[in-house]
PDB file of C-alpha atoms in Angstrom:
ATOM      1  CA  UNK A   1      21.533   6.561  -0.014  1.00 72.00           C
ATOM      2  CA  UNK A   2      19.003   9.130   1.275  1.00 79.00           C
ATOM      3  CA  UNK A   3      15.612   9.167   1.702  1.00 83.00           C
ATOM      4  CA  UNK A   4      14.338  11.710   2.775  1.00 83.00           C
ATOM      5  CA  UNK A   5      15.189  15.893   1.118  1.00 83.00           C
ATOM      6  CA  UNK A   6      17.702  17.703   3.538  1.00 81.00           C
ATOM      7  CA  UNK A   7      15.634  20.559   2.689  1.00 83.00           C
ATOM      8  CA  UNK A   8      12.687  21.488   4.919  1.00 85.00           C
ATOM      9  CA  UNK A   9       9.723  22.132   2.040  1.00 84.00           C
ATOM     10  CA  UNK A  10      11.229  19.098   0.160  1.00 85.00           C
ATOM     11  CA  UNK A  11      11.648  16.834   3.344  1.00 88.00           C
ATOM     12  CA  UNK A  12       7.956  18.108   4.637  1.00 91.00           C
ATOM     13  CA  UNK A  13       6.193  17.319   1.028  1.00 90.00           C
ATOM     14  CA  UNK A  14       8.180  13.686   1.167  1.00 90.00           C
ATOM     15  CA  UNK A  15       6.788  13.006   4.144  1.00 92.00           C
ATOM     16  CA  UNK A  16       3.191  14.346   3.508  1.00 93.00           C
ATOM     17  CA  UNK A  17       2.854  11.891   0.461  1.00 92.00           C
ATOM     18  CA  UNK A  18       4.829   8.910   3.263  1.00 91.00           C
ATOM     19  CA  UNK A  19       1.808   9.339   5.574  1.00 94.00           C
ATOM     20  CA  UNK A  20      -1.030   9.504   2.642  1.00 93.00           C
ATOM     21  CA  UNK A  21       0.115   6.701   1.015  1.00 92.00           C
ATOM     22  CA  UNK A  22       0.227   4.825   4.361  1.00 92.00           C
ATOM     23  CA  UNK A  23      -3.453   6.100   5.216  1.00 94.00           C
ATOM     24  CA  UNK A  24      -4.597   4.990   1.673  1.00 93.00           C
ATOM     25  CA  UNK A  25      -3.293   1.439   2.488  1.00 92.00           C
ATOM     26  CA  UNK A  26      -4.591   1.497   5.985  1.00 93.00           C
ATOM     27  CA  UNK A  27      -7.873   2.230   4.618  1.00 93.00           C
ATOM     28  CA  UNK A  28      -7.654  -0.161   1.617  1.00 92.00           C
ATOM     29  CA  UNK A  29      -7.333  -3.020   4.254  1.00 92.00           C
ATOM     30  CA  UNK A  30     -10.139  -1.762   6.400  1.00 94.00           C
ATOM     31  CA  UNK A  31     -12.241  -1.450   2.937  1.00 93.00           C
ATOM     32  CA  UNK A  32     -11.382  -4.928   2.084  1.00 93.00           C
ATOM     33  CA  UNK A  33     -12.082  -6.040   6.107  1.00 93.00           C
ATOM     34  CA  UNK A  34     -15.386  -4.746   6.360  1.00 92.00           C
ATOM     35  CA  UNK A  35     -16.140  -5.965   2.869  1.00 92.00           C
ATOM     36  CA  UNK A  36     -15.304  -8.908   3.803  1.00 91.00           C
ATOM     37  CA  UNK A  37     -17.688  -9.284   7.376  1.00 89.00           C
ATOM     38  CA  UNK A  38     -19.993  -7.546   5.228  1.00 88.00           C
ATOM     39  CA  UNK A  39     -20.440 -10.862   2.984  1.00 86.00           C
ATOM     40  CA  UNK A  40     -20.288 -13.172   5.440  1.00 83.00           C
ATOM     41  CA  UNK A  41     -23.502 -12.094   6.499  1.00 83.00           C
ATOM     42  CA  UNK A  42     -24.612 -14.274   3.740  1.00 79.00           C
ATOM     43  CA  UNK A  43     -23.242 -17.132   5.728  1.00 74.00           C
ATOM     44  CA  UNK A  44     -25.673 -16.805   8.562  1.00 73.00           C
ATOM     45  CA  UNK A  45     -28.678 -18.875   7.037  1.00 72.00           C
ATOM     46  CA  UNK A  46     -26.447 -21.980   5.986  1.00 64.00           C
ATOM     47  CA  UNK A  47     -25.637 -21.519   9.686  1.00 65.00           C
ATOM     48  CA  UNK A  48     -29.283 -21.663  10.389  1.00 65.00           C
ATOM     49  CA  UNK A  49     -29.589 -24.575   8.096  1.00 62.00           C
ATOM     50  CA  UNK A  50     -26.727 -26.060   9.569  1.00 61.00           C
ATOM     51  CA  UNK A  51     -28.280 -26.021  13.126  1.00 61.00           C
ATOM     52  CA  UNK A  52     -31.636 -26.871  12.308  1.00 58.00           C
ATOM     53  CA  UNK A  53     -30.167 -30.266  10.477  1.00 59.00           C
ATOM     54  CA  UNK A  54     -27.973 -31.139  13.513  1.00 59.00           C
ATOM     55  CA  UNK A  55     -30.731 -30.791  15.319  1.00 62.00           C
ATOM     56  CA  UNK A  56     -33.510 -32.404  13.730  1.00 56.00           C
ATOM     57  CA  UNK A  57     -30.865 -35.388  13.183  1.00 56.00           C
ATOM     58  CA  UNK A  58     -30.029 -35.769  17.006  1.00 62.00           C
ATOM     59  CA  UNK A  59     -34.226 -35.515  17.398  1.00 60.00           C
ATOM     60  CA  UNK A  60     -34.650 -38.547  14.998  1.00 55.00           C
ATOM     61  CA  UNK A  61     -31.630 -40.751  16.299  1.00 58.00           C
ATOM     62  CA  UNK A  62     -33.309 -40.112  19.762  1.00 58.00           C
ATOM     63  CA  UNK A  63     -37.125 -41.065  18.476  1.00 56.00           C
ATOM     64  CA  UNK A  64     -35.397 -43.928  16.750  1.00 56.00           C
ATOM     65  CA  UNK A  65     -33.301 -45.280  19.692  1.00 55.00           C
ATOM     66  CA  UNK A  66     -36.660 -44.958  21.607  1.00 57.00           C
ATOM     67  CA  UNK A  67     -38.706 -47.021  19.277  1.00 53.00           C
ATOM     68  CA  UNK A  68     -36.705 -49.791  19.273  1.00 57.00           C
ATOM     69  CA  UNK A  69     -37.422 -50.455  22.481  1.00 55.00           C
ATOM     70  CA  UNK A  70     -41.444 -50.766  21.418  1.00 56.00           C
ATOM     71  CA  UNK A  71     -41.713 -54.807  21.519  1.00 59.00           C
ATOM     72  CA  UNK A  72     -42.255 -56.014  18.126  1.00 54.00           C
ATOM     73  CA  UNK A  73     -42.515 -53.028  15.945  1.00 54.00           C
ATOM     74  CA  UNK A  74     -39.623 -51.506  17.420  1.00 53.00           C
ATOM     75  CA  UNK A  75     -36.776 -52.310  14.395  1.00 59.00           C
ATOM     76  CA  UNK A  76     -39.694 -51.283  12.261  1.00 58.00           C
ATOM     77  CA  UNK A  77     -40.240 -48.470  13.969  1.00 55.00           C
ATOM     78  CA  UNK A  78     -36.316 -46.994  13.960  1.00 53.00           C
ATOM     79  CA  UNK A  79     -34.891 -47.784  10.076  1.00 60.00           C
ATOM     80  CA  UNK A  80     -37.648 -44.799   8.872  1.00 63.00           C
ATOM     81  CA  UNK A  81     -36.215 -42.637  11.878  1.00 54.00           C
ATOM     82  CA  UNK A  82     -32.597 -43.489  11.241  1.00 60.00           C
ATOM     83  CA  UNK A  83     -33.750 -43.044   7.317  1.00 63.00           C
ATOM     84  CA  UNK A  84     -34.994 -39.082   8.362  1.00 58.00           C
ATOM     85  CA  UNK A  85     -31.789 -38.407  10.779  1.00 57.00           C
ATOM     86  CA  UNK A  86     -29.167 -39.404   7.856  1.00 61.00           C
ATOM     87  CA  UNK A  87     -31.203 -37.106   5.389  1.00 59.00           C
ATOM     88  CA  UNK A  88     -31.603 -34.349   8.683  1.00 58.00           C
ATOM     89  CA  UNK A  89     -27.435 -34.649   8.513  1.00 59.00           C
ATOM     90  CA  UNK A  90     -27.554 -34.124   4.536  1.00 62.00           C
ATOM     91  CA  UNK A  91     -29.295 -30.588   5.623  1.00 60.00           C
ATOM     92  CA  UNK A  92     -26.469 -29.834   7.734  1.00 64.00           C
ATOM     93  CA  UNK A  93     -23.768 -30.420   5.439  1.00 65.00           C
ATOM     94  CA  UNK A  94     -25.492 -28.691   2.798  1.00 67.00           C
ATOM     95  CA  UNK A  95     -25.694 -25.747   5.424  1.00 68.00           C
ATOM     96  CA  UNK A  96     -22.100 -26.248   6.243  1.00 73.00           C
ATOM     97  CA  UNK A  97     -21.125 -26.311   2.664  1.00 76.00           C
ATOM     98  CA  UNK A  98     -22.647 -23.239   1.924  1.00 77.00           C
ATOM     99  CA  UNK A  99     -20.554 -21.489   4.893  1.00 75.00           C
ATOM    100  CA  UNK A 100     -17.539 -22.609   3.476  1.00 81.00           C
ATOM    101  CA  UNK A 101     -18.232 -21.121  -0.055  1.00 84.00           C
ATOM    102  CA  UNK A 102     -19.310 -17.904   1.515  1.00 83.00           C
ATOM    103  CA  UNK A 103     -16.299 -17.549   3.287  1.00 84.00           C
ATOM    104  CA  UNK A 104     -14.298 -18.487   0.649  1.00 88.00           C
ATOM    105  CA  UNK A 105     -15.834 -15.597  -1.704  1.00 89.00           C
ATOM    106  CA  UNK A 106     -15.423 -13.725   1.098  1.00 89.00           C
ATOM    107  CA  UNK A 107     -11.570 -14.311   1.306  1.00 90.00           C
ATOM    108  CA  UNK A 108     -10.762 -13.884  -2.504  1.00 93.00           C
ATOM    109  CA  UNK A 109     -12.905 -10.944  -2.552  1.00 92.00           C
ATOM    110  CA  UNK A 110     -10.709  -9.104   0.167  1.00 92.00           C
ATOM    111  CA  UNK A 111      -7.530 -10.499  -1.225  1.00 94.00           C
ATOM    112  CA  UNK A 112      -8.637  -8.860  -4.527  1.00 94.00           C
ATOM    113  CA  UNK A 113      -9.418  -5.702  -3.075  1.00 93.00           C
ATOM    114  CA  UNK A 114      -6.374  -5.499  -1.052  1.00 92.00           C
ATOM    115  CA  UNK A 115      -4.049  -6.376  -3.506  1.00 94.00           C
ATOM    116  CA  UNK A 116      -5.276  -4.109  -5.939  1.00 93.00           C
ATOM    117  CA  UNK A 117      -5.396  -1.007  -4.052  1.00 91.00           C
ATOM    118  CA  UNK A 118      -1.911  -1.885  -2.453  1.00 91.00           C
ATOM    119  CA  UNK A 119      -0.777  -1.893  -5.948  1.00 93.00           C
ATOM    120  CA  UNK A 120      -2.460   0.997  -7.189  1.00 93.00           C
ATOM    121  CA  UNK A 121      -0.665   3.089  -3.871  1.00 91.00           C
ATOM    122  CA  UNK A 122       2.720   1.752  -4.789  1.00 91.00           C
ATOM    123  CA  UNK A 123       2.354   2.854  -8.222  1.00 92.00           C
ATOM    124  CA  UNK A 124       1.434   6.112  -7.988  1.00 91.00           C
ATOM    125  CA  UNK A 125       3.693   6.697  -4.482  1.00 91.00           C
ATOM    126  CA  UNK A 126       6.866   4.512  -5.253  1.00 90.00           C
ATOM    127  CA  UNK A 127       8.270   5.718  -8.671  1.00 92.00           C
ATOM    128  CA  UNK A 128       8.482   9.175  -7.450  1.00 90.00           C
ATOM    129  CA  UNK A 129      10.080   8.577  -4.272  1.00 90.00           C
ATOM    130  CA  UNK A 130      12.393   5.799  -5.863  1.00 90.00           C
ATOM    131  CA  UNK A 131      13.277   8.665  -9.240  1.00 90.00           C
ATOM    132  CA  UNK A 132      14.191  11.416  -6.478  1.00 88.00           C
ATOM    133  CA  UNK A 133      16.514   9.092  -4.757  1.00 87.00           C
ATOM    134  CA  UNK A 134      18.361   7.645  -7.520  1.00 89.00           C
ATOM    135  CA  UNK A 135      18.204  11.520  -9.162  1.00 87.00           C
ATOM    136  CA  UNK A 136      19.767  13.112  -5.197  1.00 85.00           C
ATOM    137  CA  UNK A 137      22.564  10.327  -4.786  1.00 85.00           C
ATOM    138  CA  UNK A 138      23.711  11.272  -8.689  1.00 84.00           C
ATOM    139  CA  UNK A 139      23.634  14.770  -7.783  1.00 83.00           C
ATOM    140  CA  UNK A 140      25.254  14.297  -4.899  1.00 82.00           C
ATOM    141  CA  UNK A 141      27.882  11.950  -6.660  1.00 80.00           C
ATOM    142  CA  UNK A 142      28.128  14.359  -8.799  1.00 77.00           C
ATOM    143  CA  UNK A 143      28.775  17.238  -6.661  1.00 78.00           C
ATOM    144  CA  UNK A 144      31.521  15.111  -4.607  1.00 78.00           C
ATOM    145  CA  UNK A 145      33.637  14.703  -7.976  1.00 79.00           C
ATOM    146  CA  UNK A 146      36.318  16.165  -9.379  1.00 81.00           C
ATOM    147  CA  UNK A 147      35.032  19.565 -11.223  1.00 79.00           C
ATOM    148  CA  UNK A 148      31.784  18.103 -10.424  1.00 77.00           C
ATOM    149  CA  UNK A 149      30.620  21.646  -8.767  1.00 81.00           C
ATOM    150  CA  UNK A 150      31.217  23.287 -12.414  1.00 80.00           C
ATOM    151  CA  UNK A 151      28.497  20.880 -14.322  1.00 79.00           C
ATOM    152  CA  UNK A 152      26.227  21.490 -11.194  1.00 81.00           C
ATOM    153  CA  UNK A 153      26.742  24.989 -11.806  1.00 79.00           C
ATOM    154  CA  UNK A 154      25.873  24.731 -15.599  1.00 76.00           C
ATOM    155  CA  UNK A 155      22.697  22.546 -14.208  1.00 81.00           C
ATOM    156  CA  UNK A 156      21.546  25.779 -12.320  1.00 77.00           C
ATOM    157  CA  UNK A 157      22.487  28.168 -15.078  1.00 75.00           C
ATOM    158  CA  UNK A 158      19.767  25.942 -17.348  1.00 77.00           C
ATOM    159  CA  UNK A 159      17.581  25.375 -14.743  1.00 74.00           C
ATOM    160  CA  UNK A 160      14.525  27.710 -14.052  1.00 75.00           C
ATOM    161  CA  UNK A 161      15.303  31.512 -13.811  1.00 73.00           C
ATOM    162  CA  UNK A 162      13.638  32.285 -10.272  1.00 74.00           C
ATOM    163  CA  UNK A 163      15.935  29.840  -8.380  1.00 73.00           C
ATOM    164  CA  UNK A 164      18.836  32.700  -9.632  1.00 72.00           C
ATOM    165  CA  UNK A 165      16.907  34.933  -8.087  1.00 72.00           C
ATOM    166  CA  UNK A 166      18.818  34.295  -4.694  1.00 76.00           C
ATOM    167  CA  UNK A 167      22.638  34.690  -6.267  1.00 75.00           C
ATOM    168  CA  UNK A 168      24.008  38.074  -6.505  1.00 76.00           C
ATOM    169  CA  UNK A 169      24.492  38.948 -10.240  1.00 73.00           C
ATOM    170  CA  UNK A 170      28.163  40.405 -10.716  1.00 76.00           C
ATOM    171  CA  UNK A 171      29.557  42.638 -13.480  1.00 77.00           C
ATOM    172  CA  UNK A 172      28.688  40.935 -17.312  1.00 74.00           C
ATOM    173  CA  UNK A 173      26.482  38.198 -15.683  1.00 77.00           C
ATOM    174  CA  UNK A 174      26.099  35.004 -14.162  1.00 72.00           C
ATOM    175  CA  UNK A 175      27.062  32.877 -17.431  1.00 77.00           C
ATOM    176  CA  UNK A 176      30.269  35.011 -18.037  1.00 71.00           C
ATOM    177  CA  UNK A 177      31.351  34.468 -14.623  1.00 73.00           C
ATOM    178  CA  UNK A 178      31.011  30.496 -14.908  1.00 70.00           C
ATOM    179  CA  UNK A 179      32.596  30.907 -17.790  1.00 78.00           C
ATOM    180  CA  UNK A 180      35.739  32.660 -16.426  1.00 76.00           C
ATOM    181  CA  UNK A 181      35.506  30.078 -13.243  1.00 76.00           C
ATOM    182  CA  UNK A 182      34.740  32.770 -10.761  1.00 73.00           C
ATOM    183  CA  UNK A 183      34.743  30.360  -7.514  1.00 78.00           C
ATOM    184  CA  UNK A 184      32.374  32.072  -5.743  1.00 83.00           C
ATOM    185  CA  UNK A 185      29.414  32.311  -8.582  1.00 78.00           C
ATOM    186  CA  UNK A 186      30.469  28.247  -9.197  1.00 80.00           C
ATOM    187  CA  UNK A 187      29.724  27.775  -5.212  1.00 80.00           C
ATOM    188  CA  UNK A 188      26.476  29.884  -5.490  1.00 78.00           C
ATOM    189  CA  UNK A 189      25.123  28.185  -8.746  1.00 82.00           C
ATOM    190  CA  UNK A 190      25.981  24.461  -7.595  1.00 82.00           C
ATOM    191  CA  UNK A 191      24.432  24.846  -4.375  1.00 80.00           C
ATOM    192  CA  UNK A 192      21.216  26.241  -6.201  1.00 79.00           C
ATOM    193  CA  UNK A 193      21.328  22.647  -8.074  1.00 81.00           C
ATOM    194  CA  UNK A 194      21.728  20.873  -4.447  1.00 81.00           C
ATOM    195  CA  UNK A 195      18.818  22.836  -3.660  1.00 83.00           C
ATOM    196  CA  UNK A 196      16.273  22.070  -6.653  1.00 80.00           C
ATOM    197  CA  UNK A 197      16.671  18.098  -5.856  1.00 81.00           C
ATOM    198  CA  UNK A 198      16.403  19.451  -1.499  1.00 82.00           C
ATOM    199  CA  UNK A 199      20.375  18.711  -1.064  1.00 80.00           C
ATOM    200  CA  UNK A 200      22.618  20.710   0.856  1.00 78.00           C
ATOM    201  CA  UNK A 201      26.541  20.945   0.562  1.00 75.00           C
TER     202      UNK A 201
END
């Protein structure tokens, strides 16, 4: 199996499309990466909530430690504080919650993107390449066969006139000469078929 044309403007072209399709899915990822940083952004305030409820609930746990050290009021003193620091660590789960769902948007989104624009690349770069690789190993199969050189011949004699234009024409023409299996206008015409598909004998 081949991949690539044996043909130089065939083999060039093959790869040309190769690299696009690779810069297309190099860019589709960086798309999808700076999509995603770009929505995590919105992560940086339940960040800023998350803090700001740590903090507030270490403050309270401290003021309530302290006041239960006040004699007699002291126990009094701490529940209400203890009360504030639970709700203060509320705050910072809800903060923390709301990083998690950002980043999780934030993952599905580039997944989406990624896989999308992966599949649109394969689809439009894959069939070709996969067609002209089946189509050069039957040609080739072809051309190894018995009598295989005569249908390849016929191939070029229906194919498009200007790829003729490189056989010399002898006396009563090009058909009447396959037709009379002239060996040398069979070699000329079946490597004009290797050529249209970028084979070579």
């Amino acid at each position: 199996m081949r991949l690539y044309a044996q043909t130089q403007a065939r083999r060039c072209r093959q790869v040309l499309a190769d690299l696009i399709a690779m810069a297309l899915l190099a860019a589709a990822v960086w798309f999808a990466m700076t999509v995603h940083d770009g929505i995590m952004l919105l992560a940086e305030p339940g960040r800023k909530v998350e803090d700001a409820g740590g903090s507030l609930a270490s403050g309270l746990g401290d003021a309530g430690d302290a006041a239960s050290h006040v004699p007699l009021v002291g126990g009094i003193l701490k529940k209400p504080l203890q009360s504030a620091a639970e709700a203060s660590n509320g705050l910072s789960d809800a903060g923390q919650s709301m990083q998690d769902m950002v980043g999780r948007v934030a993952d599905l989104t580039a997944l989406v993107l990624i896989v999308t624009s992966v599949a649109i690349v394969l689809a439009l770069w894959l069939p070709p390449r996969v067609r002209w690789i089946r189509r050069s190993a039957r040609i080739r199969g072809l051309f190894d066969a018995p009598g295989g050189a005569d249908l390849l011949a016929l191939r070029a004699l229906t194919g498009p006139v200007r790829d003729l234009a490189s056989i010399s024409v002898p006396p009563g023409g090009l058909a009447d000469a396959w037709r009379r299996a002239d060996e040398r206008v069979i070699s000329d015409l079946s490597q004009v078929a290797l050529r249209q598909v970028g084979l070579r004998p």
